[in-house]
């Protein structure tokens, strides 16, 4: 049995949605951020990095959203979430690397400034920059879309990763009317069977 460790509204939604889309049998282990469970001893045994998602499998525990998404896609190849074509697969990985290393980090500057500075004025400066950097992030995703989805006509793991981040845009001060292609992509993602069911559990 697969167990996904996740918290509401986080990037773990991407892996959660992938499990719902593929129909892989799984259970959910919710981590309570309000109680700082992600920094507790029990969760450190799951993921010493203190982050979600983490996926427990019969082979061990996997962390990092791009790796988890690719593993889920390969465990359920019929769902078609990872392109079979090597070039398209590489592009899906490129999107996920960007989501994890750039888009997600831009968002984290809003609330997690203490990771990068001890100076509270620096935290405020990082937070203040987020509406601009997240608008640029959204514009980059919008400009890169090759069709209804990031890689063309069918959703892939890259779309699930980006969707989880796009849900943060309004809270980050981005007016979605400035990026209609992103708003349309979010609507299309909610029509992919399984995505809305997962999203409904994230508030
Ligand atoms: N590189 C990781 C980042 C995961 C991550 O930062 N998750 C956030 C939630 S969106 C988290 O667990 N934060 C907990 C904390 O900072 O205490 C991935 O892509 O999976």
PDB file of C-alpha atoms in Angstrom, residues 22-201:
ATOM      1  CA  UNK A  22      -4.054   7.207 -11.881  1.00  0.00           C
ATOM      2  CA  UNK A  23      -6.383   5.393  -9.485  1.00  0.00           C
ATOM      3  CA  UNK A  24      -3.447   3.813  -7.643  1.00  0.00           C
ATOM      4  CA  UNK A  25      -4.547   2.347  -4.332  1.00  0.00           C
ATOM      5  CA  UNK A  26      -3.274   4.627  -1.560  1.00  0.00           C
ATOM      6  CA  UNK A  27      -3.886   6.046   1.881  1.00  0.00           C
ATOM      7  CA  UNK A  28      -3.373   9.619   3.035  1.00  0.00           C
ATOM      8  CA  UNK A  29      -1.410  10.637   6.135  1.00  0.00           C
ATOM      9  CA  UNK A  30      -2.192  14.285   6.879  1.00  0.00           C
ATOM     10  CA  UNK A  31       0.553  16.362   8.492  1.00  0.00           C
ATOM     11  CA  UNK A  32      -0.771  19.213  10.652  1.00  0.00           C
ATOM     12  CA  UNK A  33       1.289  22.322   9.868  1.00  0.00           C
ATOM     13  CA  UNK A  34      -0.605  24.379  12.495  1.00  0.00           C
ATOM     14  CA  UNK A  35       0.811  22.020  15.100  1.00  0.00           C
ATOM     15  CA  UNK A  36       4.215  22.128  13.317  1.00  0.00           C
ATOM     16  CA  UNK A  37       4.099  18.336  12.935  1.00  0.00           C
ATOM     17  CA  UNK A  38       6.389  18.595   9.899  1.00  0.00           C
ATOM     18  CA  UNK A  39       9.180  19.637  12.295  1.00  0.00           C
ATOM     19  CA  UNK A  40       8.451  16.988  14.919  1.00  0.00           C
ATOM     20  CA  UNK A  41      10.415  13.838  15.723  1.00  0.00           C
ATOM     21  CA  UNK A  42       7.801  11.467  14.337  1.00  0.00           C
ATOM     22  CA  UNK A  43       7.708  13.135  10.916  1.00  0.00           C
ATOM     23  CA  UNK A  44      11.520  13.428  10.844  1.00  0.00           C
ATOM     24  CA  UNK A  45      11.533   9.634  10.587  1.00  0.00           C
ATOM     25  CA  UNK A  46       9.400   9.952   7.437  1.00  0.00           C
ATOM     26  CA  UNK A  47      11.194  12.913   5.858  1.00  0.00           C
ATOM     27  CA  UNK A  48      14.223  14.367   7.654  1.00  0.00           C
ATOM     28  CA  UNK A  49      13.854  17.453   5.418  1.00  0.00           C
ATOM     29  CA  UNK A  50      10.658  18.342   7.299  1.00  0.00           C
ATOM     30  CA  UNK A  51       8.670  18.885   4.125  1.00  0.00           C
ATOM     31  CA  UNK A  52       5.673  17.401   2.355  1.00  0.00           C
ATOM     32  CA  UNK A  53       5.041  15.483   0.208  1.00  0.00           C
ATOM     33  CA  UNK A  54       6.646  12.181   1.141  1.00  0.00           C
ATOM     34  CA  UNK A  55       5.511   8.917  -0.401  1.00  0.00           C
ATOM     35  CA  UNK A  56       5.918   5.616   1.422  1.00  0.00           C
ATOM     36  CA  UNK A  57       6.156   2.679  -0.957  1.00  0.00           C
ATOM     37  CA  UNK A  58       7.140  -0.956  -0.596  1.00  0.00           C
ATOM     38  CA  UNK A  59      10.603   0.097  -1.835  1.00  0.00           C
ATOM     39  CA  UNK A  60      11.054   2.870   0.764  1.00  0.00           C
ATOM     40  CA  UNK A  61      10.192   6.536   1.192  1.00  0.00           C
ATOM     41  CA  UNK A  62      10.433   8.921  -1.734  1.00  0.00           C
ATOM     42  CA  UNK A  63      10.580  12.702  -1.341  1.00  0.00           C
ATOM     43  CA  UNK A  64      10.656  15.635  -3.787  1.00  0.00           C
ATOM     44  CA  UNK A  65       7.600  16.332  -5.911  1.00  0.00           C
ATOM     45  CA  UNK A  66       9.193  15.756  -9.359  1.00  0.00           C
ATOM     46  CA  UNK A  67      10.495  12.335  -8.304  1.00  0.00           C
ATOM     47  CA  UNK A  68       7.217  11.365  -6.649  1.00  0.00           C
ATOM     48  CA  UNK A  69       5.179  12.458  -9.664  1.00  0.00           C
ATOM     49  CA  UNK A  70       7.376  10.556 -12.089  1.00  0.00           C
ATOM     50  CA  UNK A  71       7.253   7.416  -9.931  1.00  0.00           C
ATOM     51  CA  UNK A  72       3.447   7.542  -9.723  1.00  0.00           C
ATOM     52  CA  UNK A  73       3.219   8.061 -13.488  1.00  0.00           C
ATOM     53  CA  UNK A  74       5.485   5.087 -14.151  1.00  0.00           C
ATOM     54  CA  UNK A  75       3.607   2.901 -11.656  1.00  0.00           C
ATOM     55  CA  UNK A  76       0.417   3.513 -13.648  1.00  0.00           C
ATOM     56  CA  UNK A  77       1.584   3.925 -17.261  1.00  0.00           C
ATOM     57  CA  UNK A  78      -1.897   3.512 -18.735  1.00  0.00           C
ATOM     58  CA  UNK A  79      -2.904   6.888 -17.261  1.00  0.00           C
ATOM     59  CA  UNK A  80      -0.419   8.515 -19.670  1.00  0.00           C
ATOM     60  CA  UNK A  81       0.825  11.118 -17.185  1.00  0.00           C
ATOM     61  CA  UNK A  82       4.458  10.751 -18.328  1.00  0.00           C
ATOM     62  CA  UNK A  83       4.995  10.987 -22.098  1.00  0.00           C
ATOM     63  CA  UNK A  84       6.479   7.866 -23.694  1.00  0.00           C
ATOM     64  CA  UNK A  85       8.446   9.971 -26.189  1.00  0.00           C
ATOM     65  CA  UNK A  86      11.899  10.735 -24.679  1.00  0.00           C
ATOM     66  CA  UNK A  87      11.891  14.365 -25.843  1.00  0.00           C
ATOM     67  CA  UNK A  88       8.439  15.044 -24.423  1.00  0.00           C
ATOM     68  CA  UNK A  89       9.395  13.226 -21.214  1.00  0.00           C
ATOM     69  CA  UNK A  90      12.479  15.424 -20.882  1.00  0.00           C
ATOM     70  CA  UNK A  91      10.316  18.508 -21.348  1.00  0.00           C
ATOM     71  CA  UNK A  92       7.937  17.293 -18.633  1.00  0.00           C
ATOM     72  CA  UNK A  93      10.962  16.925 -16.327  1.00  0.00           C
ATOM     73  CA  UNK A  94      12.130  20.417 -17.287  1.00  0.00           C
ATOM     74  CA  UNK A  95       8.763  21.882 -16.268  1.00  0.00           C
ATOM     75  CA  UNK A  96       8.813  19.994 -12.981  1.00  0.00           C
ATOM     76  CA  UNK A  97      12.386  21.105 -12.250  1.00  0.00           C
ATOM     77  CA  UNK A  98      11.308  24.694 -12.875  1.00  0.00           C
ATOM     78  CA  UNK A  99       8.217  24.291 -10.690  1.00  0.00           C
ATOM     79  CA  UNK A 100      10.303  22.938  -7.804  1.00  0.00           C
ATOM     80  CA  UNK A 101      13.373  25.144  -8.086  1.00  0.00           C
ATOM     81  CA  UNK A 102      11.924  28.448  -9.277  1.00  0.00           C
ATOM     82  CA  UNK A 103       8.127  28.804  -9.148  1.00  0.00           C
ATOM     83  CA  UNK A 104       7.707  27.142  -5.731  1.00  0.00           C
ATOM     84  CA  UNK A 105      10.682  29.041  -4.294  1.00  0.00           C
ATOM     85  CA  UNK A 106       9.282  32.354  -5.561  1.00  0.00           C
ATOM     86  CA  UNK A 107       6.086  31.584  -3.635  1.00  0.00           C
ATOM     87  CA  UNK A 108       7.983  30.517  -0.508  1.00  0.00           C
ATOM     88  CA  UNK A 109       9.475  33.994  -0.230  1.00  0.00           C
ATOM     89  CA  UNK A 110       6.066  35.189   0.967  1.00  0.00           C
ATOM     90  CA  UNK A 111       5.978  33.235   4.260  1.00  0.00           C
ATOM     91  CA  UNK A 112       9.324  31.524   4.609  1.00  0.00           C
ATOM     92  CA  UNK A 113      11.809  34.400   4.595  1.00  0.00           C
ATOM     93  CA  UNK A 114      13.417  33.017   7.750  1.00  0.00           C
ATOM     94  CA  UNK A 115      14.959  30.303   5.570  1.00  0.00           C
ATOM     95  CA  UNK A 116      17.144  32.888   3.870  1.00  0.00           C
ATOM     96  CA  UNK A 117      17.616  35.769   6.336  1.00  0.00           C
ATOM     97  CA  UNK A 118      17.510  36.517  10.069  1.00  0.00           C
ATOM     98  CA  UNK A 119      16.614  40.155   9.519  1.00  0.00           C
ATOM     99  CA  UNK A 120      12.845  40.736   9.778  1.00  0.00           C
ATOM    100  CA  UNK A 121      13.101  43.731   7.437  1.00  0.00           C
ATOM    101  CA  UNK A 122      14.536  41.362   4.839  1.00  0.00           C
ATOM    102  CA  UNK A 123      11.548  39.027   5.323  1.00  0.00           C
ATOM    103  CA  UNK A 124       9.190  41.940   4.671  1.00  0.00           C
ATOM    104  CA  UNK A 125      11.158  42.873   1.556  1.00  0.00           C
ATOM    105  CA  UNK A 126      10.924  39.287   0.288  1.00  0.00           C
ATOM    106  CA  UNK A 127       7.176  39.174   0.955  1.00  0.00           C
ATOM    107  CA  UNK A 128       6.666  42.490  -0.818  1.00  0.00           C
ATOM    108  CA  UNK A 129       8.339  41.169  -3.960  1.00  0.00           C
ATOM    109  CA  UNK A 130       6.091  38.098  -4.252  1.00  0.00           C
ATOM    110  CA  UNK A 131       3.184  39.626  -6.260  1.00  0.00           C
ATOM    111  CA  UNK A 132       5.705  40.692  -8.907  1.00  0.00           C
ATOM    112  CA  UNK A 133       7.736  37.486  -9.021  1.00  0.00           C
ATOM    113  CA  UNK A 134       4.634  35.275  -9.019  1.00  0.00           C
ATOM    114  CA  UNK A 135       3.075  37.326 -11.841  1.00  0.00           C
ATOM    115  CA  UNK A 136       6.307  36.824 -13.811  1.00  0.00           C
ATOM    116  CA  UNK A 137       6.184  33.131 -12.922  1.00  0.00           C
ATOM    117  CA  UNK A 138       2.591  32.843 -14.145  1.00  0.00           C
ATOM    118  CA  UNK A 139       3.423  34.710 -17.364  1.00  0.00           C
ATOM    119  CA  UNK A 140       6.313  32.333 -17.998  1.00  0.00           C
ATOM    120  CA  UNK A 141       4.029  29.300 -17.607  1.00  0.00           C
ATOM    121  CA  UNK A 142       1.362  30.895 -19.782  1.00  0.00           C
ATOM    122  CA  UNK A 143       3.833  31.705 -22.565  1.00  0.00           C
ATOM    123  CA  UNK A 144       5.236  28.156 -22.489  1.00  0.00           C
ATOM    124  CA  UNK A 145       1.939  26.315 -22.874  1.00  0.00           C
ATOM    125  CA  UNK A 146       1.985  24.337 -26.103  1.00  0.00           C
ATOM    126  CA  UNK A 147      -1.731  23.671 -26.195  1.00  0.00           C
ATOM    127  CA  UNK A 148      -4.558  23.073 -23.766  1.00  0.00           C
ATOM    128  CA  UNK A 149      -1.892  21.713 -21.420  1.00  0.00           C
ATOM    129  CA  UNK A 150       1.780  22.505 -20.922  1.00  0.00           C
ATOM    130  CA  UNK A 151       2.992  19.899 -23.406  1.00  0.00           C
ATOM    131  CA  UNK A 152       0.067  19.943 -25.815  1.00  0.00           C
ATOM    132  CA  UNK A 153      -3.298  18.253 -25.858  1.00  0.00           C
ATOM    133  CA  UNK A 154      -2.989  15.886 -22.907  1.00  0.00           C
ATOM    134  CA  UNK A 155      -2.243  16.525 -19.233  1.00  0.00           C
ATOM    135  CA  UNK A 156       1.031  15.224 -17.792  1.00  0.00           C
ATOM    136  CA  UNK A 157       2.661  15.234 -14.385  1.00  0.00           C
ATOM    137  CA  UNK A 158       4.053  18.674 -15.265  1.00  0.00           C
ATOM    138  CA  UNK A 159       0.500  20.057 -15.397  1.00  0.00           C
ATOM    139  CA  UNK A 160      -0.277  18.590 -11.978  1.00  0.00           C
ATOM    140  CA  UNK A 161       2.841  20.207 -10.519  1.00  0.00           C
ATOM    141  CA  UNK A 162       2.073  23.586 -12.060  1.00  0.00           C
ATOM    142  CA  UNK A 163      -1.617  23.390 -11.074  1.00  0.00           C
ATOM    143  CA  UNK A 164      -0.713  23.037  -7.383  1.00  0.00           C
ATOM    144  CA  UNK A 165       1.398  26.207  -7.665  1.00  0.00           C
ATOM    145  CA  UNK A 166      -1.126  28.132  -9.773  1.00  0.00           C
ATOM    146  CA  UNK A 167      -3.665  27.721  -6.953  1.00  0.00           C
ATOM    147  CA  UNK A 168      -1.415  29.966  -4.823  1.00  0.00           C
ATOM    148  CA  UNK A 169      -1.358  32.839  -7.314  1.00  0.00           C
ATOM    149  CA  UNK A 170      -4.368  34.812  -6.094  1.00  0.00           C
ATOM    150  CA  UNK A 171      -3.228  34.545  -2.469  1.00  0.00           C
ATOM    151  CA  UNK A 172       0.161  35.772  -3.631  1.00  0.00           C
ATOM    152  CA  UNK A 173      -1.401  38.945  -5.028  1.00  0.00           C
ATOM    153  CA  UNK A 174      -1.672  37.942  -8.684  1.00  0.00           C
ATOM    154  CA  UNK A 175      -4.851  38.949 -10.507  1.00  0.00           C
ATOM    155  CA  UNK A 176      -5.688  35.931 -12.664  1.00  0.00           C
ATOM    156  CA  UNK A 177      -7.290  38.177 -15.283  1.00  0.00           C
ATOM    157  CA  UNK A 178      -3.727  39.267 -16.136  1.00  0.00           C
ATOM    158  CA  UNK A 179      -2.898  35.662 -17.049  1.00  0.00           C
ATOM    159  CA  UNK A 180      -6.031  34.255 -18.736  1.00  0.00           C
ATOM    160  CA  UNK A 181      -4.110  31.317 -20.164  1.00  0.00           C
ATOM    161  CA  UNK A 182      -3.228  30.213 -16.639  1.00  0.00           C
ATOM    162  CA  UNK A 183      -6.831  30.622 -15.463  1.00  0.00           C
ATOM    163  CA  UNK A 184      -8.060  28.567 -18.437  1.00  0.00           C
ATOM    164  CA  UNK A 185      -5.469  25.877 -17.724  1.00  0.00           C
ATOM    165  CA  UNK A 186      -6.668  25.675 -14.099  1.00  0.00           C
ATOM    166  CA  UNK A 187     -10.251  25.168 -15.305  1.00  0.00           C
ATOM    167  CA  UNK A 188      -9.154  22.441 -17.699  1.00  0.00           C
ATOM    168  CA  UNK A 189      -7.162  20.725 -14.957  1.00  0.00           C
ATOM    169  CA  UNK A 190     -10.263  20.607 -12.754  1.00  0.00           C
ATOM    170  CA  UNK A 191     -11.982  18.659 -15.512  1.00  0.00           C
ATOM    171  CA  UNK A 192      -9.274  15.969 -15.572  1.00  0.00           C
ATOM    172  CA  UNK A 193     -10.907  13.035 -13.738  1.00  0.00           C
ATOM    173  CA  UNK A 194      -9.526  12.841 -10.216  1.00  0.00           C
ATOM    174  CA  UNK A 195      -8.059  16.347  -9.947  1.00  0.00           C
ATOM    175  CA  UNK A 196     -11.142  18.080  -8.520  1.00  0.00           C
ATOM    176  CA  UNK A 197     -11.666  15.188  -6.097  1.00  0.00           C
ATOM    177  CA  UNK A 198      -8.159  15.667  -4.708  1.00  0.00           C
ATOM    178  CA  UNK A 199      -8.430  19.470  -4.703  1.00  0.00           C
ATOM    179  CA  UNK A 200     -11.675  19.360  -2.702  1.00  0.00           C
ATOM    180  CA  UNK A 201      -9.711  17.882   0.217  1.00  0.00           C
TER     181      UNK A 201
END
